[in-house]
mmCIF file of C-alpha atoms in Angstrom:
data_model
loop_
_atom_site.group_PDB
_atom_site.id
_atom_site.type_symbol
_atom_site.label_atom_id
_atom_site.label_comp_id
_atom_site.label_asym_id
_atom_site.label_seq_id
_atom_site.Cartn_x
_atom_site.Cartn_y
_atom_site.Cartn_z
ATOM 1 C CA MET A 17 112.879 178.749 103.047
ATOM 2 C CA CYS A 18 113.461 179.454 99.335
ATOM 3 C CA GLN A 19 116.343 181.582 98.968
ATOM 4 C CA SER A 20 115.973 183.188 96.007
ATOM 5 C CA CYS A 21 112.059 183.857 96.738
ATOM 6 C CA THR A 22 110.923 187.566 97.333
ATOM 7 C CA ASN A 23 107.807 188.424 99.658
ATOM 8 C CA THR A 24 106.810 191.579 97.624
ATOM 9 C CA LEU A 25 103.195 192.529 97.676
ATOM 10 C CA LEU A 26 102.962 191.738 93.881
ATOM 11 C CA ASP A 27 104.668 188.166 94.900
ATOM 12 C CA ASN A 28 102.601 187.427 97.920
ATOM 13 C CA LEU A 29 99.034 188.478 94.775
ATOM 14 C CA ILE A 30 100.731 185.868 92.226
ATOM 15 C CA ARG A 31 101.547 182.997 95.270
ATOM 16 C CA HIS A 32 97.764 183.282 96.292
ATOM 17 C CA GLY A 33 96.478 183.296 92.994
ATOM 18 C CA HIS A 34 95.002 186.807 93.425
ATOM 19 C CA LEU A 35 96.991 187.725 90.142
ATOM 20 C CA ILE A 36 97.794 185.812 86.851
ATOM 21 C CA GLU A 37 101.398 186.078 85.394
ATOM 22 C CA MET A 38 101.042 186.826 81.809
ATOM 23 C CA GLY A 39 104.526 187.502 80.535
ATOM 24 C CA VAL A 40 104.742 191.182 80.306
ATOM 25 C CA ASP A 41 104.920 193.572 83.897
ATOM 26 C CA GLY A 42 101.799 195.381 84.219
ATOM 27 C CA LEU A 43 99.692 192.473 82.358
ATOM 28 C CA TYR A 44 97.814 190.119 84.925
ATOM 29 C CA GLY A 45 94.723 188.093 85.062
ATOM 30 C CA ARG A 46 92.423 188.167 87.933
ATOM 31 C CA SER A 47 91.475 185.651 90.764
ATOM 32 C CA GLY A 48 87.181 185.489 91.644
ATOM 33 C CA GLN A 49 87.819 186.691 94.550
ATOM 34 C CA PHE A 50 90.122 189.808 93.658
ATOM 35 C CA GLU A 51 86.954 190.222 91.017
ATOM 36 C CA ASP A 52 84.677 189.265 93.555
ATOM 37 C CA VAL A 53 86.482 192.150 95.769
ATOM 38 C CA VAL A 54 86.214 194.657 92.577
ATOM 39 C CA SER A 55 82.566 194.061 92.533
ATOM 40 C CA ARG A 56 81.710 195.338 95.900
ATOM 41 C CA PHE A 57 84.113 198.137 95.444
ATOM 42 C CA ASP A 58 81.783 199.089 92.833
ATOM 43 C CA ASP A 59 78.772 198.351 94.039
ATOM 44 C CA LEU A 60 79.936 200.623 97.220
ATOM 45 C CA ILE A 61 80.733 203.781 94.829
ATOM 46 C CA THR A 62 77.002 203.535 93.302
ATOM 47 C CA ARG A 63 75.759 203.178 96.980
ATOM 48 C CA TRP A 64 77.749 206.841 97.542
ATOM 49 C CA GLY A 65 77.067 208.029 94.396
ATOM 50 C CA GLY A 66 74.156 206.519 92.666
ATOM 51 C CA GLY A 67 71.909 208.613 94.843
ATOM 52 C CA ASP A 68 72.715 211.890 92.721
ATOM 53 C CA GLY A 69 70.884 210.268 89.749
ATOM 54 C CA PRO A 70 73.754 210.145 87.025
ATOM 55 C CA GLU A 71 73.159 209.176 83.561
ATOM 56 C CA VAL A 72 75.126 205.250 82.965
ATOM 57 C CA MET A 73 76.988 204.895 80.589
ATOM 58 C CA ARG A 74 79.584 201.576 79.985
ATOM 59 C CA PHE A 75 82.281 201.670 76.331
ATOM 60 C CA PRO A 76 84.512 199.574 75.408
ATOM 61 C CA PRO A 77 87.761 199.959 76.207
ATOM 62 C CA ALA A 78 88.468 201.717 73.162
ATOM 63 C CA MET A 79 88.134 204.989 71.455
ATOM 64 C CA ASN A 80 87.559 206.773 67.745
ATOM 65 C CA ARG A 81 90.907 207.600 66.983
ATOM 66 C CA VAL A 82 89.668 211.167 66.033
ATOM 67 C CA HIS A 83 88.406 211.667 68.822
ATOM 68 C CA PHE A 84 91.660 210.742 70.956
ATOM 69 C CA GLU A 85 93.092 213.344 68.536
ATOM 70 C CA LYS A 86 90.836 216.015 69.380
ATOM 71 C CA SER A 87 91.372 215.630 72.916
ATOM 72 C CA GLY A 88 94.423 216.630 73.388
ATOM 73 C CA TYR A 89 95.899 213.789 74.935
ATOM 74 C CA LEU A 90 98.849 213.809 72.715
ATOM 75 C CA LYS A 91 99.613 216.574 73.574
ATOM 76 C CA GLY A 92 100.330 215.688 77.527
ATOM 77 C CA PHE A 93 100.989 211.863 77.419
ATOM 78 C CA PRO A 94 102.424 210.814 74.615
ATOM 79 C CA HIS A 95 104.180 208.405 75.743
ATOM 80 C CA LEU A 96 101.363 206.471 78.072
ATOM 81 C CA ALA A 97 99.208 206.236 74.500
ATOM 82 C CA GLY A 98 98.414 202.799 73.166
ATOM 83 C CA THR A 99 97.256 202.791 69.449
ATOM 84 C CA VAL A 100 95.667 199.724 68.038
ATOM 85 C CA HIS A 101 97.333 198.599 64.631
ATOM 86 C CA SER A 102 96.298 196.027 62.080
ATOM 87 C CA PHE A 103 97.765 194.148 59.241
ATOM 88 C CA ALA A 104 97.517 196.539 56.173
ATOM 89 C CA GLY A 105 99.681 194.503 53.528
ATOM 90 C CA ASN A 106 99.128 192.358 50.681
ATOM 91 C CA GLU A 107 99.004 188.267 50.367
ATOM 92 C CA ARG A 108 103.573 188.444 49.790
ATOM 93 C CA ASP A 109 103.453 190.701 52.418
ATOM 94 C CA HIS A 110 102.099 188.557 54.808
ATOM 95 C CA ALA A 111 104.757 185.620 53.570
ATOM 96 C CA GLU A 112 107.516 187.894 54.616
ATOM 97 C CA LEU A 113 105.606 188.926 57.719
ATOM 98 C CA LEU A 114 105.493 184.725 58.613
ATOM 99 C CA ASP A 115 108.863 184.484 57.932
ATOM 100 C CA ASN A 116 110.111 187.446 60.056
ATOM 101 C CA VAL A 117 108.296 186.275 62.880
ATOM 102 C CA ALA A 118 109.462 182.579 62.262
ATOM 103 C CA ASN A 119 113.363 183.882 62.111
ATOM 104 C CA GLY A 120 112.772 186.723 64.947
ATOM 105 C CA LYS A 121 112.893 189.796 62.830
ATOM 106 C CA ASP A 122 110.684 192.802 63.004
ATOM 107 C CA TRP A 123 107.428 191.966 61.096
ATOM 108 C CA THR A 124 105.715 194.987 62.605
ATOM 109 C CA GLY A 125 106.570 197.315 59.387
ATOM 110 C CA TRP A 126 102.928 196.165 57.418
ATOM 111 C CA GLN A 127 101.317 196.892 60.935
ATOM 112 C CA LYS A 128 98.976 200.123 60.267
ATOM 113 C CA PRO A 129 96.934 202.542 62.640
ATOM 114 C CA THR A 130 93.640 201.261 62.369
ATOM 115 C CA ASP A 131 90.193 203.845 63.757
ATOM 116 C CA VAL A 132 90.756 202.731 67.653
ATOM 117 C CA VAL A 133 92.635 204.086 70.291
ATOM 118 C CA LEU A 134 92.594 202.102 73.464
ATOM 119 C CA THR A 135 90.990 204.263 76.042
ATOM 120 C CA PRO A 136 93.475 206.338 78.372
ATOM 121 C CA ALA A 137 90.849 207.126 81.234
ATOM 122 C CA ALA A 138 87.200 206.463 80.782
ATOM 123 C CA CYS A 139 86.177 210.188 80.173
ATOM 124 C CA TYR A 140 87.757 210.320 77.210
ATOM 125 C CA VAL A 141 84.915 208.651 75.358
ATOM 126 C CA LEU A 142 82.233 210.807 76.866
ATOM 127 C CA TYR A 143 83.159 214.213 75.899
ATOM 128 C CA PRO A 144 82.186 214.021 72.489
ATOM 129 C CA VAL A 145 78.783 212.113 73.219
ATOM 130 C CA VAL A 146 77.938 214.609 75.145
ATOM 131 C CA ALA A 147 79.243 217.560 72.644
ATOM 132 C CA LYS A 148 76.755 215.491 69.905
ATOM 133 C CA ARG A 149 73.710 216.455 71.863
ATOM 134 C CA GLY A 150 73.943 220.050 71.853
ATOM 135 C CA ALA A 151 74.005 222.579 74.870
ATOM 136 C CA LEU A 152 73.667 221.139 78.396
ATOM 137 C CA SER A 153 70.297 221.680 80.612
ATOM 138 C CA GLU A 154 70.084 223.952 83.912
ATOM 139 C CA LYS A 155 70.996 221.292 85.833
ATOM 140 C CA GLY A 156 73.947 220.250 83.842
ATOM 141 C CA GLY A 157 75.287 217.105 83.246
ATOM 142 C CA LEU A 158 75.932 213.963 85.563
ATOM 143 C CA PHE A 159 77.381 210.416 83.866
ATOM 144 C CA ASP A 160 79.132 207.156 85.732
ATOM 145 C CA LEU A 161 81.339 205.634 83.590
ATOM 146 C CA GLN A 162 83.185 202.655 84.110
ATOM 147 C CA SER A 163 85.963 201.488 81.927
ATOM 148 C CA TYR A 164 89.241 199.373 81.544
ATOM 149 C CA CYS A 165 92.163 202.061 80.299
ATOM 150 C CA PHE A 166 95.378 201.576 79.460
ATOM 151 C CA ARG A 167 98.612 203.703 79.819
ATOM 152 C CA HIS A 168 102.094 202.303 78.535
ATOM 153 C CA GLU A 169 103.832 202.133 81.808
ATOM 154 C CA PRO A 170 105.287 198.671 82.821
ATOM 155 C CA SER A 171 106.365 198.616 86.009
ATOM 156 C CA LYS A 172 106.874 196.171 88.763
ATOM 157 C CA GLU A 173 104.509 197.808 91.112
ATOM 158 C CA PRO A 174 100.958 195.888 91.082
ATOM 159 C CA THR A 175 99.433 199.131 91.587
ATOM 160 C CA ARG A 176 100.957 200.517 88.214
ATOM 161 C CA MET A 177 99.172 198.426 85.476
ATOM 162 C CA GLN A 178 99.054 198.991 81.896
ATOM 163 C CA LEU A 179 95.475 197.941 81.543
ATOM 164 C CA PHE A 180 92.962 198.627 84.462
ATOM 165 C CA ARG A 181 89.729 199.685 85.887
ATOM 166 C CA MET A 182 88.528 202.990 86.315
ATOM 167 C CA ARG A 183 84.945 204.120 87.600
ATOM 168 C CA GLU A 184 84.168 207.729 87.396
ATOM 169 C CA TYR A 185 81.564 210.113 87.927
ATOM 170 C CA VAL A 186 81.803 213.146 85.341
ATOM 171 C CA ARG A 187 80.012 216.416 85.886
ATOM 172 C CA PHE A 188 79.067 219.124 83.165
ATOM 173 C CA GLY A 189 78.163 222.600 84.175
ATOM 174 C CA THR A 190 78.795 225.840 85.173
ATOM 175 C CA PRO A 191 82.201 226.526 87.123
ATOM 176 C CA ALA A 192 80.421 226.617 90.694
ATOM 177 C CA GLN A 193 78.652 222.813 89.128
ATOM 178 C CA GLY A 194 82.161 221.791 88.621
ATOM 179 C CA THR A 195 83.705 222.819 91.622
ATOM 180 C CA ASP A 196 80.527 222.243 94.278
ATOM 181 C CA PHE A 197 81.108 218.713 92.550
ATOM 182 C CA ARG A 198 84.611 217.789 93.309
ATOM 183 C CA ALA A 199 84.234 219.704 96.838
ATOM 184 C CA LEU A 200 81.220 216.931 97.491
ATOM 185 C CA TRP A 201 83.557 213.867 96.253
ATOM 186 C CA LEU A 202 86.649 215.382 97.995
ATOM 187 C CA GLU A 203 84.486 214.909 101.504
ATOM 188 C CA ARG A 204 82.141 212.191 100.317
ATOM 189 C CA GLY A 205 85.182 209.659 99.068
ATOM 190 C CA GLN A 206 87.526 210.334 102.387
ATOM 191 C CA LYS A 207 83.855 209.097 104.298
ATOM 192 C CA MET A 208 83.498 206.351 101.753
ATOM 193 C CA MET A 209 87.381 205.275 101.962
ATOM 194 C CA ALA A 210 87.100 205.650 105.914
ATOM 195 C CA GLU A 211 84.703 202.627 105.797
ATOM 196 C CA LEU A 212 87.784 200.339 104.345
ATOM 197 C CA GLY A 213 89.594 200.580 107.237
ATOM 198 C CA VAL A 214 92.380 201.704 105.056
ATOM 199 C CA PRO A 215 94.899 204.497 105.941
ATOM 200 C CA ILE A 216 94.360 207.344 104.042
ATOM 201 C CA ASP A 217 95.887 210.599 103.001
ATOM 202 C CA VAL A 218 94.142 213.555 100.670
ATOM 203 C CA ASP A 219 96.930 216.268 98.722
ATOM 204 C CA VAL A 220 97.366 217.969 95.996
ATOM 205 C CA ALA A 221 98.592 216.326 92.728
ATOM 206 C CA ASN A 222 99.469 216.455 89.427
ATOM 207 C CA ASP A 223 99.182 214.605 86.099
ATOM 208 C CA PRO A 224 102.441 212.769 84.560
ATOM 209 C CA PHE A 225 102.490 215.224 81.625
ATOM 210 C CA PHE A 226 105.379 214.276 79.036
ATOM 211 C CA GLY A 227 109.023 216.272 79.034
ATOM 212 C CA ARG A 228 109.923 219.412 80.004
ATOM 213 C CA ALA A 229 106.686 221.373 78.549
ATOM 214 C CA GLY A 230 104.940 218.411 81.025
ATOM 215 C CA ARG A 231 106.487 219.858 83.910
ATOM 216 C CA MET A 232 105.152 223.441 83.138
ATOM 217 C CA LEU A 233 102.050 222.039 83.164
ATOM 218 C CA ALA A 234 102.146 219.901 86.238
ATOM 219 C CA ASN A 235 103.206 223.207 87.853
ATOM 220 C CA ASN A 236 100.343 225.130 86.555
ATOM 221 C CA GLN A 237 97.722 221.877 87.864
ATOM 222 C CA ARG A 238 99.213 222.231 90.882
ATOM 223 C CA ASP A 239 99.529 226.029 91.835
ATOM 224 C CA GLN A 240 95.609 226.050 90.594
ATOM 225 C CA GLN A 241 95.253 223.473 92.660
ATOM 226 C CA LEU A 242 93.114 221.344 89.662
ATOM 227 C CA LYS A 243 93.726 217.889 90.948
ATOM 228 C CA PHE A 244 93.343 215.883 94.543
ATOM 229 C CA GLU A 245 94.266 212.450 95.026
ATOM 230 C CA LEU A 246 93.063 210.155 97.861
ATOM 231 C CA LEU A 247 96.574 208.345 98.676
ATOM 232 C CA ILE A 248 96.749 204.839 100.879
ATOM 233 C CA PRO A 249 99.979 203.480 101.220
ATOM 234 C CA ILE A 250 100.673 200.389 99.140
ATOM 235 C CA ASN A 251 103.285 199.254 97.690
ATOM 236 C CA ASP A 252 106.520 198.120 99.750
ATOM 237 C CA GLY A 253 108.953 201.021 100.686
ATOM 238 C CA ALA A 254 107.442 203.203 97.789
ATOM 239 C CA GLY A 255 105.539 206.034 99.054
ATOM 240 C CA PRO A 256 101.588 206.388 99.000
ATOM 241 C CA THR A 257 99.365 205.201 95.842
ATOM 242 C CA ALA A 258 96.922 207.346 94.218
ATOM 243 C CA CYS A 259 93.365 205.318 94.199
ATOM 244 C CA LEU A 260 90.653 208.188 93.846
ATOM 245 C CA SER A 261 91.382 211.395 92.247
ATOM 246 C CA PHE A 262 89.161 214.780 92.245
ATOM 247 C CA ASN A 263 89.776 216.456 88.895
ATOM 248 C CA TYR A 264 88.500 220.204 87.912
ATOM 249 C CA HIS A 265 89.148 220.456 84.004
ATOM 250 C CA GLN A 266 87.947 223.896 83.999
ATOM 251 C CA ASP A 267 86.960 224.722 80.661
ATOM 252 C CA HIS A 268 89.624 222.159 78.605
ATOM 253 C CA PHE A 269 87.094 219.455 77.895
ATOM 254 C CA GLY A 270 84.247 222.381 77.324
ATOM 255 C CA SER A 271 86.560 224.414 74.814
ATOM 256 C CA THR A 272 87.892 221.710 73.147
ATOM 257 C CA TRP A 273 84.365 219.811 72.074
ATOM 258 C CA GLY A 274 82.520 223.069 71.671
ATOM 259 C CA ILE A 275 80.038 222.111 74.862
ATOM 260 C CA ARG A 276 77.618 225.024 76.513
ATOM 261 C CA THR A 277 76.114 225.797 79.402
ATOM 262 C CA PRO A 278 72.146 226.936 78.762
ATOM 263 C CA ASP A 279 73.229 230.909 78.472
ATOM 264 C CA GLY A 280 75.772 229.916 76.023
ATOM 265 C CA GLU A 281 79.604 229.992 77.793
ATOM 266 C CA ILE A 282 81.941 227.432 77.692
ATOM 267 C CA ALA A 283 80.708 224.555 80.126
ATOM 268 C CA HIS A 284 83.293 223.481 82.701
ATOM 269 C CA THR A 285 83.867 219.904 83.528
ATOM 270 C CA ALA A 286 85.241 218.231 86.932
ATOM 271 C CA CYS A 287 85.317 214.367 87.704
ATOM 272 C CA VAL A 288 86.026 211.968 89.892
ATOM 273 C CA GLY A 289 88.037 208.771 88.964
ATOM 274 C CA PHE A 290 88.311 205.468 91.176
ATOM 275 C CA GLY A 291 91.222 203.401 90.387
ATOM 276 C CA MET A 292 88.952 199.912 90.490
ATOM 277 C CA GLU A 293 93.019 197.509 90.690
ATOM 278 C CA ARG A 294 94.490 199.765 93.181
ATOM 279 C CA VAL A 295 91.680 199.997 95.952
ATOM 280 C CA ALA A 296 91.629 196.084 95.579
ATOM 281 C CA LEU A 297 95.296 195.873 95.925
ATOM 282 C CA ALA A 298 95.033 198.269 99.027
ATOM 283 C CA LEU A 299 92.571 195.866 100.800
ATOM 284 C CA PHE A 300 94.458 192.886 100.364
ATOM 285 C CA LYS A 301 97.666 194.705 101.603
ATOM 286 C CA HIS A 302 96.396 196.015 104.595
ATOM 287 C CA HIS A 303 93.752 193.368 105.948
ATOM 288 C CA GLY A 304 95.457 190.067 104.230
ATOM 289 C CA MET A 305 95.588 187.568 100.765
ATOM 290 C CA ASP A 306 92.023 185.964 102.472
ATOM 291 C CA PRO A 307 88.899 188.289 101.738
ATOM 292 C CA GLU A 308 86.882 185.784 104.687
ATOM 293 C CA LYS A 309 89.225 186.873 107.344
ATOM 294 C CA TRP A 310 88.893 190.753 106.288
ATOM 295 C CA PRO A 311 87.872 192.907 109.851
ATOM 296 C CA LYS A 312 84.066 192.585 110.032
ATOM 297 C CA ALA A 313 83.192 196.425 109.220
ATOM 298 C CA VAL A 314 85.247 196.053 105.987
ATOM 299 C CA ARG A 315 83.637 192.986 104.897
ATOM 300 C CA LYS A 316 80.168 194.744 106.625
ATOM 301 C CA ALA A 317 81.089 197.718 103.865
ATOM 302 C CA LEU A 318 81.759 195.585 100.788
ATOM 303 C CA TRP A 319 79.577 192.387 101.230
ATOM 304 C CA GLY A 320 76.783 193.811 103.270
ATOM 305 C CA MET R 9 112.143 242.801 74.721
ATOM 306 C CA LYS R 10 108.572 243.534 74.924
ATOM 307 C CA ALA R 11 107.895 244.359 71.561
ATOM 308 C CA LYS R 12 109.818 240.911 70.395
ATOM 309 C CA ILE R 13 107.367 239.203 73.636
ATOM 310 C CA ARG R 14 104.042 240.631 71.950
ATOM 311 C CA GLU R 15 105.491 239.208 68.616
ATOM 312 C CA ILE R 16 105.421 235.942 69.592
ATOM 313 C CA LEU R 17 102.680 235.744 72.215
ATOM 314 C CA ALA R 18 101.107 236.654 68.853
ATOM 315 C CA LYS R 19 102.427 233.701 67.089
ATOM 316 C CA HIS R 20 102.343 231.145 70.190
ATOM 317 C CA GLY R 21 99.567 232.812 72.254
ATOM 318 C CA ARG R 22 97.063 231.544 70.826
ATOM 319 C CA LEU R 23 94.310 234.462 72.330
ATOM 320 C CA PRO R 24 91.117 235.463 71.238
ATOM 321 C CA VAL R 25 91.937 238.796 71.464
ATOM 322 C CA ALA R 26 94.770 240.698 69.567
ATOM 323 C CA ILE R 27 97.704 241.103 71.460
ATOM 324 C CA ASP R 28 97.903 245.116 70.788
ATOM 325 C CA THR R 29 94.615 245.700 72.914
ATOM 326 C CA LEU R 30 96.128 244.215 76.171
ATOM 327 C CA GLY R 31 98.445 246.286 78.242
ATOM 328 C CA ASP R 32 101.604 245.220 79.617
ATOM 329 C CA THR R 33 100.406 244.552 82.879
ATOM 330 C CA ASP R 34 96.867 242.725 81.852
ATOM 331 C CA ASP R 35 96.290 239.504 82.524
ATOM 332 C CA LEU R 36 97.102 236.641 80.123
ATOM 333 C CA HIS R 37 95.279 234.490 81.898
ATOM 334 C CA ALA R 38 92.454 235.996 82.400
ATOM 335 C CA ALA R 39 92.393 237.383 78.768
ATOM 336 C CA GLY R 40 92.863 233.741 77.379
ATOM 337 C CA LEU R 41 95.829 232.104 77.812
ATOM 338 C CA THR R 42 95.772 228.139 78.300
ATOM 339 C CA SER R 43 98.389 226.289 80.041
ATOM 340 C CA PHE R 44 98.842 224.394 76.610
ATOM 341 C CA ALA R 45 100.045 227.574 74.794
ATOM 342 C CA SER R 46 101.609 229.061 77.520
ATOM 343 C CA VAL R 47 103.748 225.623 76.888
ATOM 344 C CA GLU R 48 104.395 226.879 73.344
ATOM 345 C CA LEU R 49 104.578 230.058 74.325
ATOM 346 C CA MET R 50 107.625 228.487 76.779
ATOM 347 C CA MET R 51 109.508 226.829 73.756
ATOM 348 C CA ALA R 52 108.705 229.846 71.250
ATOM 349 C CA LEU R 53 110.123 231.743 74.076
ATOM 350 C CA GLU R 54 113.264 230.100 74.788
ATOM 351 C CA GLU R 55 114.080 229.454 70.877
ATOM 352 C CA ALA R 56 113.927 233.658 70.458
ATOM 353 C CA PHE R 57 115.844 234.588 73.680
ATOM 354 C CA ASP R 58 118.568 231.206 73.456
ATOM 355 C CA ILE R 59 117.571 230.437 76.638
ATOM 356 C CA GLU R 60 115.813 227.848 79.685
ATOM 357 C CA TYR R 61 113.565 228.313 81.345
ATOM 358 C CA PRO R 62 114.442 226.110 85.056
ATOM 359 C CA ASP R 63 112.275 224.263 86.592
ATOM 360 C CA ARG R 64 111.081 226.948 89.498
ATOM 361 C CA MET R 65 110.859 228.968 86.677
ATOM 362 C CA MET R 66 107.747 227.665 84.405
ATOM 363 C CA ASN R 67 105.097 228.416 86.365
ATOM 364 C CA ARG R 68 101.706 230.462 85.554
ATOM 365 C CA ARG R 69 102.835 234.288 87.453
ATOM 366 C CA ASN R 70 105.956 233.937 84.980
ATOM 367 C CA PHE R 71 103.369 233.806 82.079
ATOM 368 C CA ALA R 72 101.115 236.066 83.682
ATOM 369 C CA SER R 73 101.437 239.436 81.596
ATOM 370 C CA VAL R 74 103.807 240.800 79.095
ATOM 371 C CA ALA R 75 105.493 242.400 82.023
ATOM 372 C CA ALA R 76 106.025 239.632 84.481
ATOM 373 C CA ILE R 77 107.679 237.396 80.863
ATOM 374 C CA GLU R 78 109.885 240.290 80.785
ATOM 375 C CA GLY R 79 110.685 240.398 84.008
ATOM 376 C CA ALA R 80 111.219 236.145 84.658
ATOM 377 C CA LEU R 81 113.448 236.264 80.672
ATOM 378 C CA GLU R 82 115.516 238.904 82.584
ATOM 379 C CA LYS R 83 116.342 237.085 85.764
ATOM 380 C CA ILE R 84 117.165 233.851 83.761
ATOM 381 C CA GLN R 85 119.414 236.002 81.031
ATOM 382 C CA GLN R 86 120.841 237.556 84.248
ATOM 383 C CA ASP R 87 121.464 233.864 86.291
ATOM 384 C CA MET R 88 122.748 232.447 82.633
ATOM 385 C CA ALA R 89 125.586 235.038 82.668
ATOM 386 C CA ALA R 90 126.572 234.644 86.738
#
């Protein structure tokens, strides 16, 4: 046996062709089987959540830079954001750029920010869309989203990809509508994941806010129990990975975007997020590299 | 100390109400102090009082009122002097 070969989950996934290396940590292609698992899980989510009658929307994996700036993402996560830049020079600059590329020198000086920022979480695109519609109805709002998301956190852990898909249900309404929605999904999410035969645990959590100030935000988030995660052990020798998250934003997005309930109060929001690749990885980790050989009950839950 | 805290709250607290309308023990979170504003407040207090909040002091309780802020600042100053 090859002495230098390692046998981490990432190695196994690459060896079996489920993840395809692209030369950057956290950036991978996916095999047909891997994509099939993601699609089946997507359908499973719909079977559990579609009956609530959400409005389905799909967006490209990028958002309006002005909306991104207004969202407040830079306050908490400047280190994770990915902004799209493009060449903004003249023909002489272009020649210099090519010269620098050829000589291995920095060529990015002529790159200027465009109007586009990579989507950091599926729901960030939604708030300005809902705000533009005016006040919510008595029923509030419920939306179904799925998008590739970008976070700049290169890692050897396959669960920490830089570009990954996030499915979300997002609820808008009164504080009670927000907390009821989260309570519903905290319970429903565990029942749904139990069908997949993987070990799960639910715990209070915090977002990875930046810097010292971020520790204060994280402590506040935990104190108020605003975020819960459904965790599954996936990575070798590391703590479990958050695969679903259940978030109550209070009036954070409602006040940022001026979204109101019919009686004029600032709307509260909540969301449940599903890490599509992470759940697929959990299935490969616990049931093996060949989905054909996964336990019958798991196959039935996913393929029917 | 309370007067200085109130001055910093007025500048960095982004409260929807005037700080003068709140008593020393009134709940600042209920009055509209957001998480992000409390971070700005903490940084301004650190600069004004030349202190650094340790991790365990970074929580909502220590920013819950003018009196709570004062209590936390005194505790941090004592710990730094010790």
